[in-house]
GROMACS .gro file of C-alpha atoms in nm:
model
  356
    1MET     CA    1   8.183  10.068   6.064
    2GLU     CA    2   8.275   9.830   5.780
    3ASN     CA    3   8.356   9.553   6.032
    4LYS     CA    4   8.012   9.593   6.188
    5LYS     CA    5   7.848   9.564   5.848
    6GLU     CA    6   8.053   9.253   5.767
    7ASN     CA    7   7.963   9.092   6.102
    8LYS     CA    8   7.597   9.174   6.045
    9ASN     CA    9   7.607   9.016   5.699
   10ASN     CA   10   7.789   8.709   5.836
   11ASN     CA   11   7.526   8.666   6.108
   12ARG     CA   12   7.249   8.691   5.852
   13SER     CA   13   7.419   8.430   5.631
   14PHE     CA   14   7.468   8.198   5.928
   15LEU     CA   15   7.103   8.225   6.032
   16LEU     CA   16   6.995   8.171   5.673
   17TYR     CA   17   7.199   7.850   5.645
   18VAL     CA   18   7.071   7.726   5.981
   19GLY     CA   19   6.713   7.795   5.873
   20LEU     CA   20   6.764   7.613   5.543
   21GLY     CA   21   6.921   7.318   5.725
   22LEU     CA   22   6.629   7.291   5.966
   23LEU     CA   23   6.383   7.323   5.680
   24ILE     CA   24   6.551   7.040   5.487
   25PHE     CA   25   6.576   6.819   5.798
   26PHE     CA   26   6.213   6.856   5.900
   27GLY     CA   27   6.105   6.833   5.537
   28VAL     CA   28   6.275   6.494   5.510
   29GLN     CA   29   6.116   6.388   5.839
   30GLN     CA   30   5.775   6.495   5.715
   31TYR     CA   31   5.829   6.312   5.387
   32ASN     CA   32   5.929   5.992   5.566
   33SER     CA   33   5.630   6.013   5.795
   34THR     CA   34   5.404   6.067   5.492
   35VAL     CA   35   5.555   5.776   5.298
   36ASN     CA   36   5.533   5.542   5.598
   37SER     CA   37   5.192   5.662   5.710
   38PRO     CA   38   4.914   5.399   5.735
   39GLU     CA   39   4.669   5.353   5.450
   40SER     CA   40   4.329   5.497   5.536
   41LYS     CA   41   4.004   5.297   5.533
   42SER     CA   42   3.652   5.393   5.628
   43PHE     CA   43   3.506   5.288   5.961
   44THR     CA   44   3.237   5.082   5.783
   45ILE     CA   45   3.496   4.877   5.592
   46PHE     CA   46   3.687   4.832   5.918
   47LYS     CA   47   3.376   4.688   6.087
   48ASN     CA   48   3.315   4.456   5.792
   49ASP     CA   49   3.677   4.335   5.808
   50ILE     CA   50   3.634   4.260   6.181
   51GLN     CA   51   3.312   4.069   6.129
   52SER     CA   52   3.469   3.877   5.838
   53GLY     CA   53   3.765   3.778   6.059
   54ASN     CA   54   4.017   3.952   5.834
   55VAL     CA   55   4.171   4.170   6.109
   56SER     CA   56   4.468   4.010   6.285
   57GLU     CA   57   4.590   4.293   6.510
   58ALA     CA   58   4.467   4.639   6.610
   59THR     CA   59   4.586   4.938   6.812
   60ILE     CA   60   4.340   5.192   6.952
   61LYS     CA   61   4.470   5.553   6.974
   62GLU     CA   62   4.236   5.725   7.216
   63GLN     CA   63   4.389   6.072   7.180
   64SER     CA   64   4.314   6.095   6.808
   65ASN     CA   65   4.012   5.857   6.776
   66LEU     CA   66   4.210   5.634   6.541
   67VAL     CA   67   4.254   5.260   6.504
   68GLU     CA   68   4.557   5.113   6.330
   69PHE     CA   69   4.515   4.752   6.223
   70LYS     CA   70   4.664   4.475   6.010
   71LEU     CA   71   4.486   4.217   5.799
   72ASN     CA   72   4.564   3.847   5.783
   73ASN     CA   73   4.864   3.763   5.566
   74ASP     CA   74   4.923   4.136   5.500
   75ASP     CA   75   5.197   4.348   5.658
   76THR     CA   76   5.036   4.673   5.545
   77ILE     CA   77   4.921   4.897   5.830
   78TYR     CA   78   4.574   5.041   5.783
   79GLN     CA   79   4.407   5.322   5.971
   80THR     CA   80   4.051   5.426   6.034
   81GLU     CA   81   3.887   5.702   6.234
   82TYR     CA   82   3.593   5.623   6.459
   83PRO     CA   83   3.332   5.874   6.579
   84GLU     CA   84   3.381   6.053   6.911
   85GLY     CA   85   3.260   5.839   7.202
   86PHE     CA   86   3.269   5.507   7.012
   87GLU     CA   87   3.578   5.375   7.193
   88GLY     CA   88   3.371   5.122   7.387
   89GLU     CA   89   3.198   4.984   7.079
   90VAL     CA   90   3.527   4.949   6.890
   91PHE     CA   91   3.686   4.779   7.190
   92GLN     CA   92   3.395   4.535   7.221
   93LEU     CA   93   3.405   4.449   6.849
   94LEU     CA   94   3.773   4.363   6.869
   95VAL     CA   95   3.737   4.162   7.193
   96ASP     CA   96   3.445   3.959   7.056
   97GLN     CA   97   3.657   3.848   6.759
   98ASP     CA   98   3.959   3.758   6.977
   99ILE     CA   99   4.179   4.005   6.788
  100ILE     CA  100   4.517   4.099   6.933
  101LEU     CA  101   4.445   4.438   7.087
  102ASN     CA  102   4.680   4.721   7.186
  103THR     CA  103   4.603   5.064   7.325
  104ASP     CA  104   4.802   5.386   7.275
  105THR     CA  105   4.720   5.649   7.537
  106GLU     CA  106   5.047   5.849   7.514
  107PRO     CA  107   5.007   6.219   7.437
  108ALA     CA  108   5.145   6.362   7.115
  109GLY     CA  109   5.522   6.411   7.117
  110PHE     CA  110   5.724   6.724   7.053
  111GLN     CA  111   5.761   6.637   6.685
  112ASP     CA  112   5.384   6.622   6.639
  113TYR     CA  113   5.338   6.959   6.806
  114PHE     CA  114   5.629   7.105   6.609
  115PHE     CA  115   5.490   6.996   6.275
  116ALA     CA  116   5.152   7.134   6.373
  117PHE     CA  117   5.303   7.477   6.440
  118LEU     CA  118   5.572   7.464   6.167
  119PRO     CA  119   5.364   7.647   5.902
  120TRP     CA  120   5.289   7.925   6.151
  121LEU     CA  121   5.658   7.951   6.242
  122PHE     CA  122   5.753   7.991   5.876
  123LEU     CA  123   5.479   8.248   5.828
  124ALA     CA  124   5.604   8.447   6.129
  125ALA     CA  125   5.965   8.424   6.005
  126PHE     CA  126   5.859   8.540   5.658
  127MET     CA  127   5.666   8.835   5.801
  128PHE     CA  128   5.963   8.933   6.020
  129TYR     CA  129   6.198   8.915   5.720
  130MET     CA  130   5.969   9.129   5.506
  131PHE     CA  131   5.933   9.384   5.787
  132SER     CA  132   6.311   9.408   5.833
  133GLN     CA  133   6.358   9.452   5.457
  134VAL     CA  134   6.102   9.730   5.443
  135ARG     CA  135   6.263   9.901   5.741
  136SER     CA  136   6.613   9.877   5.591
  137ASN     CA  137   6.487  10.009   5.259
  138GLY     CA  138   6.321  10.294   5.445
  139ASN     CA  139   6.653  10.373   5.612
  140GLN     CA  140   6.823  10.372   5.274
  141ILE     CA  141   6.564  10.615   5.143
  142MET     CA  142   6.632  10.843   5.439
  143GLN     CA  143   7.005  10.823   5.360
  144PHE     CA  144   6.962  11.003   5.025
  145GLY     CA  145   7.035  11.337   5.188
  146LYS     CA  146   7.345  11.212   5.370
  147SER     CA  147   7.689  11.296   5.244
  148LYS     CA  148   7.880  11.026   5.055
  149ALA     CA  149   8.215  11.169   5.157
  150LYS     CA  150   8.487  10.925   5.261
  151GLU     CA  151   8.662  11.021   5.581
  152LEU     CA  152   9.029  10.953   5.643
  153ASP     CA  153   9.095  10.986   6.014
  154GLU     CA  154   9.402  10.939   6.232
  155GLU     CA  155   9.380  10.559   6.205
  156SER     CA  156   9.401  10.567   5.823
  157PRO     CA  157   9.742  10.539   5.652
  158LYS     CA  158   9.896  10.886   5.642
  159VAL     CA  159  10.012  11.055   5.325
  160THR     CA  160  10.271  11.330   5.378
  161PHE     CA  161  10.465  11.568   5.158
  162LYS     CA  162  10.745  11.308   5.144
  163ASP     CA  163  10.510  11.087   4.943
  164VAL     CA  164  10.450  11.362   4.686
  165ALA     CA  165  10.717  11.450   4.432
  166GLY     CA  166  10.745  11.658   4.118
  167VAL     CA  167  10.525  11.945   4.242
  168GLU     CA  168  10.759  12.137   4.469
  169GLU     CA  169  10.603  12.477   4.395
  170ALA     CA  170  10.257  12.354   4.488
  171LYS     CA  171  10.389  12.200   4.811
  172GLU     CA  172  10.548  12.530   4.912
  173GLU     CA  173  10.219  12.715   4.859
  174LEU     CA  174  10.031  12.458   5.067
  175GLU     CA  175  10.275  12.481   5.360
  176GLU     CA  176  10.079  12.780   5.493
  177ILE     CA  177   9.757  12.577   5.495
  178LYS     CA  178   9.933  12.297   5.681
  179GLU     CA  179  10.066  12.536   5.945
  180PHE     CA  180   9.724  12.692   5.999
  181LEU     CA  181   9.559  12.354   6.052
  182LYS     CA  182   9.840  12.245   6.282
  183SER     CA  183   9.837  12.553   6.506
  184PRO     CA  184   9.548  12.789   6.421
  185GLU     CA  185   9.590  12.979   6.750
  186LYS     CA  186   9.915  13.131   6.625
  187PHE     CA  187   9.740  13.284   6.323
  188ASN     CA  188   9.431  13.392   6.516
  189LYS     CA  189   9.639  13.583   6.772
  190LEU     CA  190   9.800  13.783   6.493
  191GLY     CA  191   9.464  13.849   6.328
  192ALA     CA  192   9.576  13.674   6.011
  193LYS     CA  193   9.314  13.556   5.765
  194ILE     CA  194   9.368  13.215   5.618
  195PRO     CA  195   9.211  13.130   5.281
  196LYS     CA  196   8.875  12.958   5.319
  197GLY     CA  197   8.918  12.767   4.997
  198VAL     CA  198   9.209  12.640   4.791
  199LEU     CA  199   9.154  12.538   4.430
  200LEU     CA  200   9.406  12.295   4.282
  201VAL     CA  201   9.417  12.345   3.907
  202GLY     CA  202   9.596  12.115   3.668
  203PRO     CA  203   9.567  11.838   3.409
  204PRO     CA  204   9.439  11.493   3.512
  205GLY     CA  205   9.688  11.268   3.688
  206THR     CA  206   9.920  11.536   3.823
  207GLY     CA  207   9.859  11.452   4.192
  208LYS     CA  208   9.596  11.703   4.302
  209THR     CA  209   9.413  11.454   4.525
  210LEU     CA  210   9.740  11.324   4.667
  211LEU     CA  211   9.846  11.679   4.753
  212ALA     CA  212   9.524  11.741   4.944
  213LYS     CA  213   9.571  11.415   5.137
  214ALA     CA  214   9.930  11.515   5.212
  215VAL     CA  215   9.818  11.846   5.363
  216ALA     CA  216   9.578  11.659   5.592
  217GLY     CA  217   9.844  11.403   5.677
  218GLU     CA  218  10.104  11.668   5.760
  219ALA     CA  219   9.858  11.860   5.978
  220GLY     CA  220   9.715  11.544   6.137
  221VAL     CA  221   9.352  11.641   6.075
  222PRO     CA  222   9.052  11.448   5.936
  223PHE     CA  223   9.016  11.447   5.558
  224PHE     CA  224   8.674  11.433   5.392
  225SER     CA  225   8.692  11.340   5.024
  226ILE     CA  226   8.404  11.344   4.775
  227SER     CA  227   8.356  11.380   4.402
  228GLY     CA  228   8.154  11.669   4.264
  229SER     CA  229   7.926  11.427   4.079
  230ASP     CA  230   7.828  11.259   4.409
  231PHE     CA  231   7.627  11.562   4.515
  232VAL     CA  232   7.372  11.561   4.235
  233GLU     CA  233   7.096  11.298   4.212
  234MET     CA  234   6.768  11.274   4.024
  235PHE     CA  235   6.581  11.374   4.341
  236VAL     CA  236   6.539  11.747   4.393
  237GLY     CA  237   6.707  11.885   4.704
  238VAL     CA  238   6.935  11.586   4.764
  239GLY     CA  239   7.252  11.766   4.653
  240ALA     CA  240   7.194  12.066   4.881
  241SER     CA  241   7.118  11.833   5.171
  242ARG     CA  242   7.443  11.643   5.113
  243VAL     CA  243   7.639  11.968   5.109
  244ARG     CA  244   7.489  12.067   5.446
  245ASP     CA  245   7.560  11.723   5.591
  246LEU     CA  246   7.920  11.726   5.465
  247PHE     CA  247   8.001  12.064   5.618
  248LYS     CA  248   7.825  11.967   5.940
  249LYS     CA  249   8.049  11.659   5.975
  250ALA     CA  250   8.360  11.862   5.899
  251LYS     CA  251   8.273  12.129   6.157
  252GLU     CA  252   8.216  11.859   6.419
  253SER     CA  253   8.563  11.718   6.343
  254SER     CA  254   8.742  12.053   6.302
  255PRO     CA  255   9.013  12.128   6.230
  256ALA     CA  256   8.952  11.935   5.909
  257ILE     CA  257   8.988  11.943   5.532
  258ILE     CA  258   8.705  11.897   5.284
  259PHE     CA  259   8.826  11.793   4.940
  260ILE     CA  260   8.591  11.803   4.640
  261ASP     CA  261   8.737  11.633   4.334
  262GLU     CA  262   8.617  11.744   3.990
  263ILE     CA  263   8.430  12.039   4.138
  264ASP     CA  264   8.336  12.151   3.787
  265ALA     CA  265   8.065  11.878   3.796
  266VAL     CA  266   7.875  12.082   4.054
  267GLY     CA  267   8.039  12.426   4.030
  268ARG     CA  268   7.981  12.490   3.662
  269MET     CA  269   7.874  12.840   3.565
  270ARG     CA  270   7.504  12.893   3.634
  271GLY     CA  271   7.276  12.937   3.336
  272ALA     CA  272   7.499  12.719   3.118
  273GLY     CA  273   7.262  12.423   3.090
  274LEU     CA  274   6.901  12.313   3.054
  275GLY     CA  275   6.656  12.080   3.225
  276GLY     CA  276   6.567  11.967   3.574
  277GLY     CA  277   6.910  11.817   3.642
  278HIS     CA  278   7.061  12.159   3.576
  279ASP     CA  279   6.821  12.318   3.828
  280GLU     CA  280   6.922  12.062   4.091
  281ARG     CA  281   7.291  12.131   4.024
  282GLU     CA  282   7.233  12.504   4.066
  283GLN     CA  283   7.061  12.445   4.401
  284THR     CA  284   7.360  12.236   4.510
  285LEU     CA  285   7.602  12.509   4.401
  286ASN     CA  286   7.399  12.775   4.582
  287GLN     CA  287   7.413  12.570   4.902
  288LEU     CA  288   7.789  12.525   4.861
  289LEU     CA  289   7.833  12.902   4.828
  290VAL     CA  290   7.620  12.960   5.138
  291GLU     CA  291   7.825  12.712   5.342
  292MET     CA  292   8.152  12.874   5.235
  293ASP     CA  293   8.020  13.216   5.336
  294GLY     CA  294   7.922  13.073   5.673
  295PHE     CA  295   8.277  12.976   5.765
  296GLU     CA  296   8.423  13.150   6.066
  297ALA     CA  297   8.794  13.205   6.101
  298ASN     CA  298   8.812  12.991   6.414
  299GLN     CA  299   8.619  12.693   6.281
  300GLY     CA  300   8.931  12.534   6.137
  301VAL     CA  301   8.767  12.390   5.825
  302ILE     CA  302   8.938  12.444   5.492
  303LEU     CA  303   8.777  12.354   5.162
  304MET     CA  304   9.008  12.222   4.893
  305ALA     CA  305   8.893  12.133   4.544
  306ALA     CA  306   9.045  12.009   4.222
  307THR     CA  307   8.959  12.076   3.860
  308ASN     CA  308   9.118  12.064   3.518
  309ARG     CA  309   8.865  12.311   3.375
  310PRO     CA  310   8.875  12.632   3.582
  311ASP     CA  311   8.729  12.828   3.289
  312VAL     CA  312   8.383  12.668   3.333
  313LEU     CA  313   8.354  12.741   3.707
  314ASP     CA  314   8.099  12.991   3.832
  315PRO     CA  315   8.262  13.331   3.906
  316ALA     CA  316   8.097  13.333   4.250
  317LEU     CA  317   8.318  13.038   4.349
  318LEU     CA  318   8.638  13.221   4.258
  319ARG     CA  319   8.573  13.553   4.426
  320PRO     CA  320   8.766  13.654   4.744
  321GLY     CA  321   8.634  13.480   5.053
  322ARG     CA  322   8.568  13.151   4.875
  323PHE     CA  323   8.825  12.989   4.646
  324ASP     CA  324   9.045  13.293   4.673
  325ARG     CA  325   9.366  13.097   4.624
  326GLN     CA  326   9.450  12.888   4.321
  327VAL     CA  327   9.744  12.649   4.321
  328ILE     CA  328   9.867  12.533   3.982
  329VAL     CA  329   9.963  12.165   3.975
  330ASP     CA  330  10.130  12.122   3.638
  331ARG     CA  331  10.293  11.820   3.479
  332PRO     CA  332  10.637  11.749   3.629
  333ASP     CA  333  10.955  11.833   3.442
  334LEU     CA  334  11.246  11.593   3.398
  335LYS     CA  335  11.376  11.656   3.750
  336GLY     CA  336  11.028  11.611   3.894
  337ARG     CA  337  10.979  11.282   3.710
  338THR     CA  338  11.308  11.159   3.853
  339GLN     CA  339  11.189  11.244   4.205
  340ILE     CA  340  10.862  11.058   4.140
  341LEU     CA  341  11.057  10.750   4.035
  342LYS     CA  342  11.265  10.770   4.353
  343VAL     CA  343  10.952  10.790   4.569
  344HIS     CA  344  10.799  10.483   4.405
  345ALA     CA  345  11.129  10.294   4.411
  346LYS     CA  346  11.164  10.342   4.787
  347ASP     CA  347  11.191  10.010   4.974
  348LYS     CA  348  11.201   9.823   4.643
  349PRO     CA  349  11.482   9.584   4.544
  350ILE     CA  350  11.662   9.793   4.281
  351SER     CA  351  11.990   9.695   4.118
  352LYS     CA  352  12.284   9.919   4.203
  353LYS     CA  353  12.352   9.952   3.832
  354CYS     CA  354  12.014  10.120   3.782
  355GLN     CA  355  12.039  10.498   3.760
  356PHE     CA  356  11.740  10.727   3.770
   0.00000   0.00000   0.00000
């Protein structure tokens, strides 16, 4: 998807540079033709110059009813326009005065036609550009209700339990979730009920997001990650629409994991705030509760969330059937910190004298 967007942007940039190059080229051509264009004179003055013997050379252009001429001892090219049907009179005037006469009967070239239509071409290009911008902006407006979740699929770099250290108790509790996602048939045959939601509780920076990614990596299932604040916008109904879209995508890719980071941004206890933004957040929370109730045991979608403030969450989120399992992810002890150092030191040039 990102490659397609980059190619599209590169094509637009290329076309823009080509258009600017053509505009500069033809602008210079037009400027040169304007600078070198003949000086205009009226037909009356032209006739007087002929009768006075001042004209040394003339060229009749029948297609445009023009005469280009030079005066004696003057290299300047002059131009005059004669009335339609006066070609014969002009020709006779020039012949009677023994003036060097040339005729130009060639039709207008491509450049003349191009410059005639150039303003219309630019107008059409401008209209097309404006139409495409309006259409793309319209598509962006329609995208308000789409989920902003980032999906990590099988092609993304996998994170496993080997990459997580210092939280051994939490990993043991999440083993059951991994096994269910890996082989749900085994649990369904036994009639076992797997938790619909797992809430990771702990201080910031203890690896809650990494743990959720590791569960998805171990089970080999898609991982949808989103922040709780991404649901709520200033437009009413957008958050609920994004919740529906997120769960729809996860069900289509099941078995899958949905991970909501900082769920307290959207799952805060109802009635604890004021204003329209609060009403929108409550609608989003209500939709989240509805989607969690709609889960079937065989859909293979597990909702995981992380928070460092479980005390502010709405009680409806924590009741059985929703986030009915809480996993504490606390700060690592000395042994856990040593394991974390070993994980990060893997494949690094470390001196043998260094002891963790």
